XYZ file of C-alpha atoms in Angstrom:
180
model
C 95.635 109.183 103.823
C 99.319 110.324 103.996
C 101.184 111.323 101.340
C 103.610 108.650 99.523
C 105.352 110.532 97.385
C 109.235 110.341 97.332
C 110.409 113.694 97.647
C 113.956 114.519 95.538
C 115.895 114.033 98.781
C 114.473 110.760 99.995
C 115.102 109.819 96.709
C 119.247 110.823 96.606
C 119.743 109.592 100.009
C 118.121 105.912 99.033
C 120.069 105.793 96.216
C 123.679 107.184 98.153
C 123.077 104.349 100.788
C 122.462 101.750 97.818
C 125.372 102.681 96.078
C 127.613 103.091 99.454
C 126.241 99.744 100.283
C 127.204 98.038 96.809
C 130.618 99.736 96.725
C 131.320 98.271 100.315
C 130.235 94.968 99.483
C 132.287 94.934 96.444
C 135.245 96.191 98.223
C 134.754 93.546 101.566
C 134.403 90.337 98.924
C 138.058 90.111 98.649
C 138.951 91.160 101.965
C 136.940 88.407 103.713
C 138.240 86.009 100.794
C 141.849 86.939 101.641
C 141.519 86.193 105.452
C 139.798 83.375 105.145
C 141.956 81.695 102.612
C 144.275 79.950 104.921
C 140.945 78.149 106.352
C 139.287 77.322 103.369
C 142.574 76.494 101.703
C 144.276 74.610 104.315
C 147.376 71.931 103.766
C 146.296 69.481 100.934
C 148.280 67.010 99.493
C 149.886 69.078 96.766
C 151.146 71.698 99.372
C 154.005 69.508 101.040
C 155.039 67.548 97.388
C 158.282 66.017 96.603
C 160.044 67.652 94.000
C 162.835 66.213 91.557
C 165.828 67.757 91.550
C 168.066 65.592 88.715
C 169.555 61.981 88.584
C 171.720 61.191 91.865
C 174.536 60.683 88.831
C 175.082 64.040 87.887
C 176.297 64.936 91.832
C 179.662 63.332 92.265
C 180.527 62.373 95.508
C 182.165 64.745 97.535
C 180.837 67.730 95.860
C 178.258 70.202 96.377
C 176.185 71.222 93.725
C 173.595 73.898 93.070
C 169.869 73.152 91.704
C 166.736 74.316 90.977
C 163.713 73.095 91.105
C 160.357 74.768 90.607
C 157.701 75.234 93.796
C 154.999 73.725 93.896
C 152.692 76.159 94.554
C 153.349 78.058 91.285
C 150.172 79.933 90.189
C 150.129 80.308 86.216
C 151.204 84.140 86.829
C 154.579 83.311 88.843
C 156.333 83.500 86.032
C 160.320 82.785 86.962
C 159.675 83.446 90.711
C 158.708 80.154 91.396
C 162.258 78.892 89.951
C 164.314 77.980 93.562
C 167.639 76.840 94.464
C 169.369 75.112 96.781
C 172.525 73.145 97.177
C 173.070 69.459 96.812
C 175.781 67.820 98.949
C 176.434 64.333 98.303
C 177.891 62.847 100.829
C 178.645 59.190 100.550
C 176.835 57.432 97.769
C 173.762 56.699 98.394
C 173.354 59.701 101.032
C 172.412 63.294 99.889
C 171.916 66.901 102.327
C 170.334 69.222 99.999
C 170.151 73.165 101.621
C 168.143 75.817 101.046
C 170.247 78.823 99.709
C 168.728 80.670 101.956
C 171.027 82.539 105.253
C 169.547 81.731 108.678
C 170.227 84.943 109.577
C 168.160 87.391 107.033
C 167.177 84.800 104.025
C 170.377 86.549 101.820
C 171.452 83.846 99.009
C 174.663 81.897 100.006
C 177.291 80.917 97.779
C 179.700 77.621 98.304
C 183.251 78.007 98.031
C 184.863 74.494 97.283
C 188.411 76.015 98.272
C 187.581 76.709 101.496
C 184.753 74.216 102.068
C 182.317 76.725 103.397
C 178.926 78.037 102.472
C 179.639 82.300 102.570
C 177.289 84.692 102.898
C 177.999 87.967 101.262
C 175.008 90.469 103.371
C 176.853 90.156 106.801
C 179.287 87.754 106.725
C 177.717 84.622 108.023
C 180.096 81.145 107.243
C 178.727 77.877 107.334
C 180.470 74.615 106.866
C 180.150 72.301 104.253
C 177.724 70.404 106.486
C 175.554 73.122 107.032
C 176.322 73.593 110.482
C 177.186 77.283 111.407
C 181.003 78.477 111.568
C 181.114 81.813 111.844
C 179.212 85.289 111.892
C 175.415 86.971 112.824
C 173.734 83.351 112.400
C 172.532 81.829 115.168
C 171.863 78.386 113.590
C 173.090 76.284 110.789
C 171.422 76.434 106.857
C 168.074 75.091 106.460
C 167.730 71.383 104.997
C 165.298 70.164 103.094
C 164.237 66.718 103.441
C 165.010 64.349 100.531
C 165.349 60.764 99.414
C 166.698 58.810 96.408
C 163.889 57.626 94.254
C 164.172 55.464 90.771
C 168.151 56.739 90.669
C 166.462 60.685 91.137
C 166.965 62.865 94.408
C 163.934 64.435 96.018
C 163.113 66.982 98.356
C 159.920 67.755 99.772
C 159.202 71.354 98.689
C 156.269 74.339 99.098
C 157.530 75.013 102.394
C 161.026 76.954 103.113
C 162.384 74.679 105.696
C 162.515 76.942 108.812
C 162.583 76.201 112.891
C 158.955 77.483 112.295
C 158.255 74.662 109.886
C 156.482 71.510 110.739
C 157.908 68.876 112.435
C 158.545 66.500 109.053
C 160.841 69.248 107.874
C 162.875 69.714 110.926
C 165.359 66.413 109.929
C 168.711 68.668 110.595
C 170.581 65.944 112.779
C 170.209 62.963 109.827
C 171.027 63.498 105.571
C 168.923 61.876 103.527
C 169.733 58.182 102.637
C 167.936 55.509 100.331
């Protein structure tokens, strides 16, 4: 009959490749949760929603406004992050362009200048009318629009996604403002 007995170093190296194994199962959990997020996760309703962004009344006509609105896909921890801007043009009465305040050059915050009529950018110099379309500077494309519509007398804008060429196809409305 052979012997059976666990000697002292049978017994360490069990117990090292249990606890090797338990640490690398603990440590692979949110690894292989983390990859496959954007499968399990996917696009549900809630991702693409359309956010309020104020009554069409308090945008004169003519004018371009800034306002915030908060992103949809605020987790309770966000805090003040999720807080975004973007400018509101109105441009006849019932039709709206509403920009991200994003540059289409490196994602720097633009500012609108109502003396000049143009949207500056203050990282490299990048000028874009008040129409969005590009005037001067490193961009190669106009500001990124948002779509919207007029709703009950309130403007929205469908928001969780920054409206980029990249974006999907619903997004990609540059050539047309927003109209009820």
């Amino acid at each position: 009959m052979p012997d059976t007995t666990l000697s002292r170093r049978g017994l360490l190296t069990k117990l090292g490749i249990l606890f090797n194994g338990a640490v690398a199962a603990a440590l692979a959990v949110p690894v292989v949760g983390f990859l496959l997020s954007s499968v399990t996760r996917g696009r549900s309703n809630g991702y693409l929603s359309w956010v309020s962004l104020g009554r069409a009344s308090e945008f004169p006509e003519g004018e371009t406004r800034l306002a915030t609105f908060r992103n949809p896909l605020a987790m309770p921890t966000d805090g003040q992050t999720v807080d975004t801007s973007c400018w509101v043009r109105r441009v006849a009465t019932e039709t709206f362009q509403v920009f991200a305040v994003n540059c289409a050059h490196l994602g720097c915050p633009v500012r609108w200048f109502p003396q000049s009529g143009l949207f500056m950018c203050p990282c490299h110099g990048g000028a874009y009318y008040r129409d969005g379309s590009r005037a001067s500077g490193p961009p190669e494309r106009g500001l990124f629009e948002y779509p919207c519509k007029v709703e009950n007398g309130l403007i929205m804008i469908q928001a969780g996604e920054l409206p980029t060429p990249g974006a999907s196809a619903s997004l990609a409305r540059k050539d047309r403002p927003c109209a009820c």
